[in-house]
Short mmCIF file of C-alpha atoms in Angstrom, two decimals:
data_model
loop_
_atom_site.label_atom_id
_atom_site.label_comp_id
_atom_site.label_asym_id
_atom_site.label_seq_id
_atom_site.Cartn_x
_atom_site.Cartn_y
_atom_site.Cartn_z
CA MET A 169 -19.18 -34.83 136.81
CA ASP A 170 -22.28 -36.41 138.35
CA TYR A 171 -22.46 -39.61 140.40
CA ARG A 172 -25.61 -41.47 141.50
CA GLU A 173 -26.18 -44.53 143.66
CA SER A 174 -28.95 -45.96 145.85
CA VAL A 175 -28.30 -47.70 149.18
CA GLY A 176 -30.42 -49.27 151.89
CA THR A 177 -31.60 -47.52 155.04
CA ASP A 178 -29.97 -50.09 157.36
CA SER A 179 -26.58 -49.65 159.07
CA ALA A 180 -24.78 -51.13 156.07
CA GLY A 181 -26.43 -48.57 153.79
CA VAL A 182 -25.47 -45.70 156.10
CA SER A 183 -21.85 -46.89 156.15
CA ARG A 184 -21.96 -47.18 152.36
CA VAL A 185 -22.97 -43.51 152.07
CA ALA A 186 -19.88 -42.42 153.99
CA LYS A 187 -17.66 -44.66 151.82
CA ILE A 188 -19.15 -43.21 148.62
CA ILE A 189 -18.36 -39.68 149.81
CA ARG A 190 -14.81 -40.66 150.76
CA ASP A 191 -14.13 -42.41 147.42
CA GLN A 192 -15.52 -39.54 145.32
CA ALA A 193 -13.67 -36.93 147.39
CA ASP A 194 -10.38 -38.78 146.88
CA LYS A 195 -11.12 -39.04 143.16
CA TYR A 196 -11.49 -35.27 142.80
CA GLY A 197 -8.59 -34.34 145.07
CA ILE A 198 -10.62 -32.88 147.93
CA LYS A 199 -8.51 -32.00 150.97
CA ARG A 200 -8.42 -34.61 153.73
CA LYS A 201 -9.91 -32.32 156.38
CA GLU A 202 -12.89 -31.49 154.17
CA THR A 203 -13.28 -35.15 153.19
CA ILE A 204 -13.47 -36.30 156.83
CA LYS A 205 -15.99 -33.58 157.65
CA GLY A 206 -18.03 -34.50 154.56
CA CYS A 207 -18.11 -38.17 155.56
CA VAL A 208 -19.30 -37.32 159.09
CA VAL A 209 -22.02 -35.02 157.76
CA ALA A 210 -23.11 -37.56 155.13
CA GLU A 211 -23.34 -40.37 157.69
CA GLU A 212 -25.34 -38.23 160.13
CA ALA A 213 -27.65 -37.08 157.31
CA ALA A 214 -28.17 -40.70 156.22
CA ILE A 215 -29.06 -41.71 159.80
CA ASN A 216 -31.44 -38.75 159.94
CA LEU A 217 -33.18 -39.78 156.71
CA SER A 218 -33.32 -43.51 157.54
CA SER A 219 -35.01 -42.84 160.88
CA HIS A 220 -37.88 -41.14 159.02
CA ALA A 221 -37.91 -43.37 155.92
CA SER A 222 -40.98 -45.12 154.55
CA GLU A 223 -41.05 -48.90 154.60
CA GLY A 224 -38.84 -50.37 151.85
CA ALA A 225 -37.40 -46.98 150.86
CA GLU A 226 -33.80 -46.47 149.77
CA ILE A 227 -31.41 -43.58 150.26
CA LYS A 228 -30.44 -42.04 146.94
CA VAL A 229 -26.99 -40.46 146.79
CA TYR A 230 -26.37 -37.77 144.18
CA ILE A 231 -22.94 -36.10 143.91
CA ARG A 232 -21.99 -33.19 141.68
CA ALA A 233 -18.25 -32.51 141.43
CA PHE A 234 -16.06 -30.30 139.27
CA GLY A 235 -12.42 -29.43 139.96
CA GLY A 236 -12.25 -28.70 143.68
CA TYR A 237 -16.03 -28.28 144.07
CA MET A 238 -18.19 -31.10 145.47
CA ARG A 239 -21.84 -31.02 146.55
CA VAL A 240 -23.90 -33.94 147.88
CA GLU A 241 -27.65 -34.52 147.99
CA LEU A 242 -29.23 -37.41 149.89
CA SER A 243 -32.93 -38.18 149.44
CA CYS A 244 -35.25 -40.81 150.85
CA ALA A 245 -39.02 -41.39 150.74
CA GLY A 246 -40.73 -40.51 154.01
CA ASP A 247 -42.99 -38.06 155.82
CA ARG A 248 -41.84 -34.52 156.42
CA TYR A 249 -40.23 -33.93 159.82
CA GLU A 250 -38.84 -31.04 161.85
CA PHE A 251 -35.24 -30.34 160.95
CA ALA A 252 -32.41 -28.41 162.62
CA GLU A 253 -33.69 -24.87 163.31
CA GLU A 254 -37.30 -25.99 163.82
CA MET A 255 -36.25 -28.63 166.34
CA VAL A 256 -34.00 -26.26 168.27
CA GLU A 257 -36.63 -23.53 168.30
CA ASN A 258 -39.41 -25.86 169.46
CA ASP A 259 -37.55 -28.18 171.83
CA LEU A 260 -34.46 -26.44 173.21
CA LEU A 261 -36.35 -24.96 176.18
CA SER A 262 -38.57 -27.98 176.68
CA ASP A 263 -38.20 -29.93 179.93
CA ASP A 264 -39.17 -33.20 178.25
CA MET A 265 -37.68 -33.69 174.81
CA GLY A 266 -37.95 -37.47 174.98
CA ASP A 267 -36.90 -39.48 171.95
CA ARG A 268 -36.54 -36.35 169.83
CA ALA A 269 -33.39 -35.29 171.69
CA TYR A 270 -31.21 -37.47 169.47
CA ASP A 271 -32.74 -36.04 166.29
CA MET A 272 -32.27 -32.54 167.59
CA LEU A 273 -28.59 -33.13 168.42
CA GLY A 274 -28.10 -34.67 164.98
CA GLY A 275 -29.66 -31.62 163.36
CA ILE A 276 -27.39 -29.31 165.36
CA LEU A 277 -24.36 -31.37 164.30
CA LEU A 278 -25.36 -31.10 160.65
CA LYS A 279 -25.91 -27.34 160.86
CA THR A 280 -22.57 -26.66 162.55
CA MET A 281 -20.40 -28.93 160.37
CA ALA A 282 -21.97 -28.72 156.91
CA GLN A 283 -21.56 -25.95 154.35
CA ASP A 284 -24.75 -24.62 152.71
CA LEU A 285 -26.93 -27.25 154.38
CA ARG A 286 -30.49 -27.43 153.03
CA TYR A 287 -33.47 -29.61 153.93
CA ARG A 288 -36.53 -29.97 151.70
CA HIS A 289 -39.55 -32.23 151.54
CA VAL A 290 -40.49 -32.67 147.87
CA ARG A 291 -43.07 -35.11 146.50
CA GLY A 292 -42.95 -37.42 149.49
CA ASN A 293 -39.14 -37.38 149.71
CA ASN A 294 -36.94 -35.89 152.41
CA ARG A 295 -33.85 -34.30 150.84
CA ILE A 296 -30.69 -33.10 152.58
CA SER A 297 -27.99 -31.38 150.52
CA PHE A 298 -24.67 -29.85 151.56
CA THR A 299 -21.32 -28.76 150.12
CA VAL A 300 -18.26 -30.89 150.90
CA SER A 301 -15.75 -28.56 149.24
CA ARG A 302 -15.93 -25.23 147.45
CA SER A 303 -13.03 -24.60 145.07
CA PRO A 304 -11.38 -21.17 145.39
CA LYS A 305 -11.03 -21.23 141.60
CA ALA A 306 -14.70 -21.94 140.91
CA PHE A 307 -15.45 -18.26 140.27
CA LEU A 308 -12.45 -18.04 137.93
CA TYR A 309 -13.67 -21.06 135.96
CA ARG A 310 -17.11 -19.50 135.55
CA THR A 311 -15.61 -16.19 134.49
CA ILE A 312 -13.26 -17.70 131.90
CA GLY A 313 -16.11 -19.87 130.64
CA ALA A 314 -18.31 -16.78 130.24
CA LEU A 315 -15.49 -14.97 128.43
CA LEU A 316 -14.88 -17.83 125.97
CA LEU A 317 -18.60 -18.32 125.38
CA ALA A 318 -19.01 -14.58 124.71
CA VAL A 319 -16.20 -14.66 122.13
CA ILE A 320 -17.73 -17.66 120.35
CA VAL A 321 -21.29 -16.30 120.38
CA GLY A 322 -20.12 -12.81 119.40
CA PHE A 323 -18.15 -14.05 116.40
CA ILE A 324 -21.00 -16.34 115.29
CA LEU A 325 -23.51 -13.47 115.41
CA ALA A 326 -21.07 -11.12 113.65
CA TRP A 327 -20.38 -13.75 110.97
CA ILE A 328 -24.08 -14.40 110.37
CA GLY A 329 -24.49 -10.66 109.92
CA ALA A 330 -28.21 -10.39 110.71
CA GLU A 331 -27.94 -6.68 111.43
CA GLY A 332 -31.46 -6.10 112.72
CA PHE A 333 -31.37 -9.20 114.92
CA ASN A 334 -27.92 -8.37 116.32
CA SER A 335 -28.91 -4.78 117.03
CA ALA A 336 -32.06 -5.92 118.87
CA ILE A 337 -30.09 -8.39 121.03
CA ASP A 338 -27.47 -5.75 121.75
CA GLU A 339 -29.93 -2.96 122.55
CA TYR A 340 -32.55 -4.88 124.51
CA LEU A 341 -30.49 -7.62 126.20
CA LEU A 342 -26.71 -7.25 126.29
CA ILE A 343 -26.32 -3.51 126.90
CA PRO A 344 -29.09 -3.31 129.57
CA ALA A 345 -27.64 -6.29 131.46
CA LYS A 346 -24.12 -4.83 131.33
CA THR A 347 -25.38 -1.37 132.36
CA MET A 348 -27.33 -2.78 135.32
CA TYR A 349 -24.28 -4.63 136.57
CA MET A 350 -21.98 -1.62 136.19
CA ASN A 351 -24.50 0.58 137.99
CA ALA A 352 -24.65 -1.92 140.85
CA LEU A 353 -20.85 -1.96 141.05
CA LYS A 354 -20.58 1.83 140.95
CA MET A 355 -23.25 2.01 143.64
CA VAL A 356 -20.98 0.38 146.23
CA VAL A 357 -17.64 1.85 145.16
CA ALA A 358 -17.93 5.03 147.25
CA PRO A 359 -19.25 3.35 150.45
CA VAL A 360 -16.64 0.56 150.26
CA VAL A 361 -13.70 2.96 149.93
CA PHE A 362 -15.12 5.41 152.49
CA PHE A 363 -16.00 2.99 155.28
CA SER A 364 -12.85 0.88 154.73
CA ILE A 365 -10.64 3.90 155.28
CA VAL A 366 -12.70 5.35 158.16
CA SER A 367 -12.70 2.07 160.08
CA CYS A 368 -8.98 1.69 159.37
CA VAL A 369 -7.95 5.19 160.48
CA ALA A 370 -10.15 4.96 163.59
CA ARG A 371 -8.03 2.03 164.82
CA PHE A 372 -4.98 4.27 165.18
CA SER A 373 -4.81 5.64 168.71
CA ASP A 374 -1.53 7.38 167.82
CA ILE A 375 -2.14 9.93 165.05
CA TYR A 376 1.60 10.30 164.45
CA GLU A 377 1.81 6.58 163.70
CA LEU A 378 -0.94 7.04 161.13
CA GLY A 379 1.01 9.90 159.55
CA ARG A 380 4.21 7.86 159.38
CA ILE A 381 2.54 4.83 157.82
CA GLY A 382 0.42 6.90 155.43
CA GLY A 383 3.42 8.95 154.30
CA ARG A 384 5.48 5.83 153.60
CA LEU A 385 2.61 4.31 151.67
CA LEU A 386 2.22 7.39 149.46
CA LEU A 387 5.96 7.49 148.71
CA THR A 388 5.91 3.77 147.87
CA PHE A 389 2.88 4.21 145.60
CA VAL A 390 4.54 7.03 143.64
CA PHE A 391 7.77 5.02 143.40
CA THR A 392 6.05 1.94 141.94
CA MET A 393 4.02 4.08 139.50
CA VAL A 394 7.21 5.69 138.19
CA LEU A 395 8.68 2.21 137.74
CA ALA A 396 5.50 1.18 135.89
CA LEU A 397 5.90 4.14 133.50
CA VAL A 398 9.53 3.15 132.82
CA VAL A 399 8.41 -0.44 132.16
CA GLY A 400 5.65 0.72 129.79
CA MET A 401 8.05 3.00 127.94
CA GLY A 402 10.62 0.23 127.60
CA ALA A 403 8.02 -2.29 126.37
CA TYR A 404 6.80 0.13 123.71
CA TYR A 405 10.24 1.04 122.34
CA LEU A 406 11.23 -2.64 122.34
CA PHE A 407 8.35 -3.73 120.06
CA LYS A 408 6.92 -0.45 118.68
CA PRO A 409 3.40 -1.86 118.12
CA GLY A 410 1.07 -0.21 115.62
CA SER A 411 3.91 1.14 113.47
CA GLY A 412 2.58 -0.66 110.39
CA MET A 413 -0.95 0.73 110.64
CA PRO A 414 -1.66 3.85 108.53
CA SER A 415 -3.42 6.70 110.34
CA ASP A 416 -6.32 6.86 107.87
CA ALA A 417 -7.10 3.19 108.54
CA ALA A 418 -6.95 3.87 112.25
CA VAL A 419 -9.47 6.68 111.97
CA LYS A 420 -11.76 4.56 109.80
CA ALA A 421 -11.62 1.65 112.22
CA ALA A 422 -12.37 3.83 115.22
CA GLY A 423 -16.05 3.75 116.06
CA LYS A 424 -17.81 5.55 118.86
CA ILE A 425 -15.53 7.56 121.10
CA THR A 426 -15.82 8.57 124.69
CA SER A 427 -17.33 11.98 125.23
CA GLN A 428 -16.23 12.27 128.84
CA SER A 429 -13.28 14.29 129.99
CA VAL A 430 -11.07 14.41 133.03
CA ASP A 431 -9.55 17.55 134.51
CA VAL A 432 -5.81 16.93 134.82
CA SER A 433 -4.89 20.29 136.32
CA PHE A 434 -2.64 19.59 139.30
CA LYS A 435 -3.73 22.79 141.04
CA ASP A 436 -7.43 21.99 140.59
CA MET A 437 -6.86 18.44 141.81
CA ILE A 438 -5.26 19.70 145.05
CA VAL A 439 -7.92 22.37 145.63
CA GLY A 440 -10.72 19.91 144.82
CA ILE A 441 -9.62 17.42 147.49
CA ILE A 442 -11.70 19.27 150.09
CA PRO A 443 -15.43 18.97 149.26
CA SER A 444 -17.95 21.74 149.85
CA ASP A 445 -20.46 19.31 151.37
CA LEU A 446 -20.70 15.72 152.62
CA ILE A 447 -23.06 14.40 149.95
CA THR A 448 -21.44 15.39 146.63
CA PRO A 449 -18.34 13.11 146.98
CA PHE A 450 -20.65 10.09 147.26
CA GLN A 451 -22.87 11.20 144.38
CA SER A 452 -19.92 11.83 142.04
CA SER A 453 -17.70 9.02 143.44
CA ASN A 454 -14.88 11.56 143.79
CA MET A 455 -12.26 9.28 145.33
CA LEU A 456 -9.86 11.97 146.51
CA GLN A 457 -12.66 13.81 148.33
CA LEU A 458 -13.92 10.55 149.81
CA ILE A 459 -10.45 9.72 151.09
CA PHE A 460 -10.16 13.19 152.68
CA LEU A 461 -13.55 12.78 154.39
CA ALA A 462 -12.74 9.24 155.49
CA VAL A 463 -9.40 10.19 157.05
CA LEU A 464 -10.95 13.22 158.77
CA LEU A 465 -13.85 11.20 160.23
CA GLY A 466 -11.53 8.35 161.16
CA ILE A 467 -9.29 10.68 163.16
CA ALA A 468 -12.34 12.26 164.80
CA ALA A 469 -13.79 8.82 165.63
CA ALA A 470 -10.60 7.90 167.46
CA LYS A 471 -10.88 11.05 169.59
CA THR A 472 -14.55 11.09 170.61
CA GLY A 473 -13.87 10.11 174.21
CA GLU A 474 -16.48 7.89 175.83
CA TYR A 475 -18.31 7.41 172.51
CA SER A 476 -15.17 6.37 170.64
CA GLU A 477 -15.75 2.60 170.82
CA LYS A 478 -19.40 2.91 169.80
CA VAL A 479 -18.51 5.11 166.81
CA LYS A 480 -15.71 2.73 165.76
CA TYR A 481 -18.08 -0.23 166.05
CA ALA A 482 -20.66 1.53 163.87
CA PHE A 483 -18.12 2.24 161.14
CA GLU A 484 -16.78 -1.34 161.34
CA ALA A 485 -20.32 -2.70 160.96
CA LEU A 486 -21.01 -0.48 157.94
CA ASN A 487 -17.70 -1.50 156.44
CA GLU A 488 -18.57 -5.19 156.77
CA LEU A 489 -22.04 -4.53 155.37
CA PHE A 490 -20.82 -2.92 152.16
CA LEU A 491 -18.05 -5.44 151.66
CA LYS A 492 -20.70 -8.15 151.86
CA VAL A 493 -22.88 -6.27 149.36
CA THR A 494 -19.89 -6.08 147.03
CA SER A 495 -19.25 -9.81 147.29
CA LEU A 496 -22.90 -10.49 146.42
CA ILE A 497 -22.71 -8.25 143.36
CA ILE A 498 -19.46 -9.84 142.20
CA ARG A 499 -21.19 -13.21 141.95
CA PHE A 500 -22.93 -11.90 138.82
CA MET A 501 -19.64 -10.92 137.16
CA PRO A 502 -19.64 -13.83 134.63
CA ILE A 503 -23.03 -12.69 133.28
CA ALA A 504 -21.79 -9.10 132.94
CA ILE A 505 -18.59 -10.23 131.20
CA PHE A 506 -20.55 -12.36 128.73
CA CYS A 507 -22.83 -9.44 127.83
CA SER A 508 -19.96 -6.96 127.60
CA ILE A 509 -17.59 -9.04 125.46
CA CYS A 510 -20.36 -10.36 123.20
CA SER A 511 -21.63 -6.82 122.59
CA LEU A 512 -18.15 -5.48 121.85
CA ILE A 513 -17.35 -8.24 119.36
CA MET A 514 -20.65 -7.77 117.52
CA GLU A 515 -20.08 -4.02 117.33
CA THR A 516 -16.38 -3.96 116.34
CA GLY A 517 -15.92 -7.18 114.40
CA PHE A 518 -12.85 -9.36 113.87
CA GLU A 519 -10.76 -6.94 111.82
CA THR A 520 -10.82 -4.19 114.41
CA ILE A 521 -9.70 -6.52 117.18
CA THR A 522 -6.87 -8.11 115.17
CA SER A 523 -5.58 -4.67 114.11
CA ILE A 524 -4.63 -3.82 117.68
CA LEU A 525 -3.40 -7.23 118.85
CA GLY A 526 0.18 -5.96 118.62
CA MET A 527 -0.55 -3.14 121.05
CA PHE A 528 -2.43 -5.44 123.36
CA ALA A 529 0.35 -8.06 123.32
CA THR A 530 2.89 -5.34 124.16
CA PHE A 531 0.69 -4.22 127.04
CA VAL A 532 0.48 -7.79 128.39
CA PHE A 533 4.27 -8.06 128.08
CA GLY A 534 4.59 -4.83 130.07
CA ILE A 535 2.31 -6.19 132.82
CA LEU A 536 4.39 -9.38 133.04
CA CYS A 537 7.55 -7.27 133.29
CA MET A 538 5.88 -5.31 136.09
CA ILE A 539 5.22 -8.57 137.95
CA VAL A 540 8.96 -9.31 137.68
CA VAL A 541 9.70 -5.83 139.06
CA TYR A 542 7.35 -6.56 141.98
CA MET A 543 9.27 -9.74 142.76
CA ILE A 544 12.55 -7.80 142.77
CA LEU A 545 11.04 -5.20 145.14
CA VAL A 546 9.66 -7.93 147.41
CA ARG A 547 13.13 -9.46 147.67
CA THR A 548 15.27 -6.32 147.93
CA LEU A 549 13.06 -3.88 149.86
CA GLY A 550 10.56 -6.23 151.51
CA LYS A 551 13.13 -8.90 152.47
CA THR A 552 10.58 -11.57 151.56
CA ASN A 553 11.05 -14.70 149.44
CA PRO A 554 9.46 -13.80 146.05
CA VAL A 555 8.80 -17.45 145.17
CA SER A 556 6.89 -17.98 148.41
CA PHE A 557 5.01 -14.69 147.89
CA LEU A 558 4.02 -15.60 144.33
CA LYS A 559 2.93 -19.08 145.38
CA ASN A 560 0.66 -17.73 148.13
CA TYR A 561 -0.68 -14.70 146.26
CA SER A 562 -1.13 -16.13 142.73
CA PRO A 563 -4.64 -17.58 143.47
CA TYR A 564 -5.77 -14.09 144.47
CA MET A 565 -4.16 -12.61 141.35
CA LEU A 566 -6.27 -14.92 139.19
CA GLN A 567 -9.46 -14.01 141.03
CA ILE A 568 -8.69 -10.28 140.79
CA PHE A 569 -8.00 -10.77 137.08
CA SER A 570 -11.50 -12.15 136.67
CA ILE A 571 -13.07 -9.33 138.73
CA ALA A 572 -11.33 -6.61 136.65
CA SER A 573 -11.86 -3.93 139.30
CA SER A 574 -9.38 -2.68 141.90
CA ASN A 575 -12.17 -1.37 144.13
CA ALA A 576 -14.27 -4.52 143.89
CA ALA A 577 -11.17 -6.59 144.72
CA ILE A 578 -10.59 -4.79 148.04
CA PRO A 579 -12.12 -7.67 150.11
CA LEU A 580 -9.94 -10.22 148.27
CA ASN A 581 -6.79 -8.18 148.76
CA LEU A 582 -7.53 -7.68 152.46
CA GLU A 583 -7.93 -11.44 152.86
CA ALA A 584 -4.70 -12.06 150.91
CA CYS A 585 -2.73 -9.69 153.14
CA ARG A 586 -4.10 -11.37 156.24
CA LYS A 587 -3.02 -14.81 154.99
CA LEU A 588 0.40 -13.45 153.99
CA GLY A 589 0.93 -12.36 157.60
CA ILE A 590 1.08 -8.62 156.95
CA SER A 591 0.19 -6.38 159.89
CA LYS A 592 -3.48 -5.38 159.90
CA LYS A 593 -2.55 -1.77 160.71
CA ILE A 594 -0.58 -1.67 157.45
CA TYR A 595 -2.82 -3.49 155.00
CA SER A 596 -6.13 -2.12 156.29
CA LEU A 597 -4.86 1.33 155.25
CA ALA A 598 -2.76 0.34 152.22
CA ILE A 599 -5.38 -1.70 150.34
CA PRO A 600 -8.28 0.82 150.32
CA LEU A 601 -5.85 3.68 149.62
CA GLY A 602 -4.02 1.72 146.94
CA ALA A 603 -7.28 0.82 145.19
CA THR A 604 -7.61 4.53 144.38
CA LEU A 605 -4.09 5.97 144.45
CA ASN A 606 -1.78 3.14 143.33
CA MET A 607 -2.47 2.35 139.65
CA ASP A 608 0.66 0.67 138.28
CA GLY A 609 -1.20 -1.38 135.67
CA THR A 610 -3.06 1.72 134.49
CA CYS A 611 0.27 3.56 134.12
CA VAL A 612 1.65 0.76 131.91
CA TYR A 613 -1.58 0.80 129.84
CA LEU A 614 -1.61 4.58 129.32
CA MET A 615 2.08 4.79 128.43
CA ILE A 616 2.04 1.97 125.85
CA PHE A 617 -1.21 2.89 124.11
CA SER A 618 -0.53 6.63 124.03
CA LEU A 619 2.94 6.11 122.53
CA ALA A 620 1.53 3.58 120.03
CA PHE A 621 -1.19 5.97 118.85
CA ALA A 622 1.34 8.81 118.66
CA GLY A 623 3.43 6.63 116.35
CA ILE A 624 0.41 5.73 114.20
CA TYR A 625 -0.49 9.39 113.70
CA GLY A 626 3.13 10.46 113.16
CA ILE A 627 3.40 12.65 116.27
CA GLU A 628 6.91 13.26 117.59
CA ILE A 629 7.34 12.73 121.33
CA SER A 630 10.00 15.14 122.57
CA ALA A 631 11.68 15.01 125.97
CA ALA A 632 9.49 17.84 127.27
CA THR A 633 6.37 16.10 125.95
CA MET A 634 7.47 12.86 127.64
CA VAL A 635 7.90 14.62 131.00
CA GLY A 636 4.45 16.17 130.62
CA MET A 637 3.02 12.74 129.76
CA ILE A 638 4.58 11.18 132.86
CA VAL A 639 3.13 13.84 135.16
CA THR A 640 -0.28 13.65 133.45
CA ILE A 641 -0.39 9.85 133.64
CA ILE A 642 0.40 9.88 137.37
CA VAL A 643 -2.31 12.49 138.01
CA LEU A 644 -4.80 10.54 135.87
CA ALA A 645 -3.92 7.26 137.56
CA ILE A 646 -4.41 8.80 141.01
CA GLY A 647 -7.71 10.43 140.08
CA ALA A 648 -9.19 7.51 138.14
CA PRO A 649 -11.62 5.23 140.04
CA GLY A 650 -10.58 1.58 140.26
CA ILE A 651 -13.55 0.30 138.27
CA PRO A 652 -13.82 -1.21 134.76
CA GLY A 653 -13.87 1.33 131.92
CA SER A 654 -12.00 4.18 133.62
CA GLY A 655 -8.90 3.48 131.50
CA LEU A 656 -10.66 4.60 128.31
CA ILE A 657 -11.54 7.98 129.77
CA CYS A 658 -7.98 8.55 130.96
CA LEU A 659 -6.58 7.48 127.60
CA SER A 660 -8.79 9.90 125.69
CA VAL A 661 -7.57 12.79 127.85
CA LEU A 662 -3.93 11.79 127.43
CA LEU A 663 -4.25 11.44 123.64
CA ALA A 664 -5.83 14.87 123.36
CA GLN A 665 -2.94 16.36 125.34
CA ILE A 666 -0.26 14.98 122.99
CA GLY A 667 -2.20 15.88 119.83
CA VAL A 668 -3.65 12.49 118.86
CA PRO A 669 -7.27 12.57 117.60
CA THR A 670 -9.53 11.21 120.32
CA GLU A 671 -11.29 9.10 117.67
CA ALA A 672 -8.39 6.66 118.12
CA VAL A 673 -9.86 5.58 121.47
CA GLY A 674 -12.50 3.68 119.51
CA LEU A 675 -9.79 1.23 118.45
CA VAL A 676 -9.24 -0.08 121.97
CA MET A 677 -12.84 -0.13 123.14
CA GLY A 678 -13.21 -3.71 121.89
CA ILE A 679 -10.44 -5.05 124.13
CA ASP A 680 -10.64 -2.67 127.07
CA ALA A 681 -12.62 -5.17 129.14
CA LEU A 682 -9.79 -7.72 128.83
CA ALA A 683 -7.11 -5.04 129.31
CA GLY A 684 -8.94 -3.96 132.45
CA MET A 685 -8.43 -7.44 133.90
CA PHE A 686 -4.66 -7.14 133.50
CA ARG A 687 -4.67 -3.59 134.86
CA ALA A 688 -6.61 -4.61 137.97
CA MET A 689 -4.32 -7.59 138.60
CA SER A 690 -1.21 -5.41 138.41
CA ASN A 691 -2.77 -2.59 140.46
CA CYS A 692 -3.77 -4.93 143.29
CA THR A 693 -0.45 -6.80 143.27
CA GLY A 694 1.27 -3.45 143.62
CA ASP A 695 -0.88 -2.64 146.66
CA VAL A 696 0.16 -5.85 148.42
CA VAL A 697 3.83 -5.39 147.51
CA SER A 698 3.69 -1.82 148.85
CA SER A 699 2.19 -3.17 152.09
CA ILE A 700 5.08 -5.61 152.48
CA ILE A 701 7.68 -2.89 151.84
CA VAL A 702 6.10 -0.38 154.22
CA GLU A 703 5.71 -3.00 156.95
CA ARG A 704 9.38 -3.91 156.70
CA PHE A 705 10.56 -0.28 156.98
CA THR A 706 8.07 0.41 159.78
CA LYS A 707 9.38 -2.53 161.81
CA ARG A 708 12.98 -1.52 161.16
CA ARG A 709 12.38 2.04 162.39
CA SER A 710 10.55 0.87 165.51
CA SER A 711 13.23 -1.68 166.45
#
């Protein structure tokens, strides 16, 4: 919603600017603290503009607000003048600032109190803009909007059926944009995980404390993944999705399949944890090898004597750097989601998506059941009020849902743990580790879809086969990177193991992007819940 008004440059006009900001902030439910700060900034900016205004000029107020977001721009005709940084740089060391001292102090006040403050001189007008409030759900709104728009555009293009036109858009616009974004995300996955764990481990002066906390975390991760498999199994046998779909129709509907494979040998996974060099784990994004290197370097960094603090500081700085890079990349998520969903709908069509809605609905039900299980664990093992936990963590769950990547959500989850009051020693290790090792949502996904496809193709799941599936799913979940799309690769391996044609994976490619959002939300919630549980047992043992 936009609001515009013009006021005079006298004292009454300046007071009117502050009142406009206050009224509009109240209208859109902006918090009182942010409203007061916005009024102070607006009044100071209006004074700043009026003191440099042309004769007879008016201050134009322009407000853009949506939900909890509010941005203000004030403009007034006048000559360009030095603002904020320029004034400080030119006058701070001057012995005689004269009348410009007041302007300089006003500029400093604006810079310190305002969010995203900008000054421009355009076509004879001085313009000052700033943000009063930035909604924590703004990114979610943009993401959901991109998702809905992609569905609408995709169905319209598929319905029109201009094959050559659709193929050109897909090949030269949608797929390149999606690929560029995914490459950017994959680019920072290895550094984010590596430096997060190194900087975390380096904080532990007592290596035995690290071993105790790490061991408890691993046991908690395995425990929650087993619970996730039980939940997925129960959800499938309750609804038995896909039972009405004949196998020949499933094969016909399946399009392109994944050609990648994952080695699920437990022996090879253990042996492969130790890399033969320092570069290959980063090139291949081998998470288990990266974790081994990170823990090893973190322990060494804590024991480097006189250089210890310098080494720790270097790793901390690199950690902050790559987390910032990740946050910058995530800003483009809505564009990537639009391109991905629109491309998938054009390629698969309406019939393919509706044919697997039963499986997808069962999967969503399983994720919701897993959230209930988390609340039970928070209450019984974590001794924390689940209602309070859900109230404080639910905004982060929604944001992680929109990000659809456990690794990319590491900064969000770290911030959530800090606000929940969890010990930094616990969550700074649990969140990066959990983003790779704790994949509860992925376990639910693999169990439900593998059983559904086994039912479609008439494959009997014996007790021995079920045990093998459970072990394989845990190994796959641990080895899979926490990025969008990894679920399809794991599913294809699991289907091949139980005798289901891998062509069936093509059925779920159209909805995997949306399923990935639910997987990431469950995975990250499990990481936070595990942090709460481990912190409680750590405190109990130390007391």
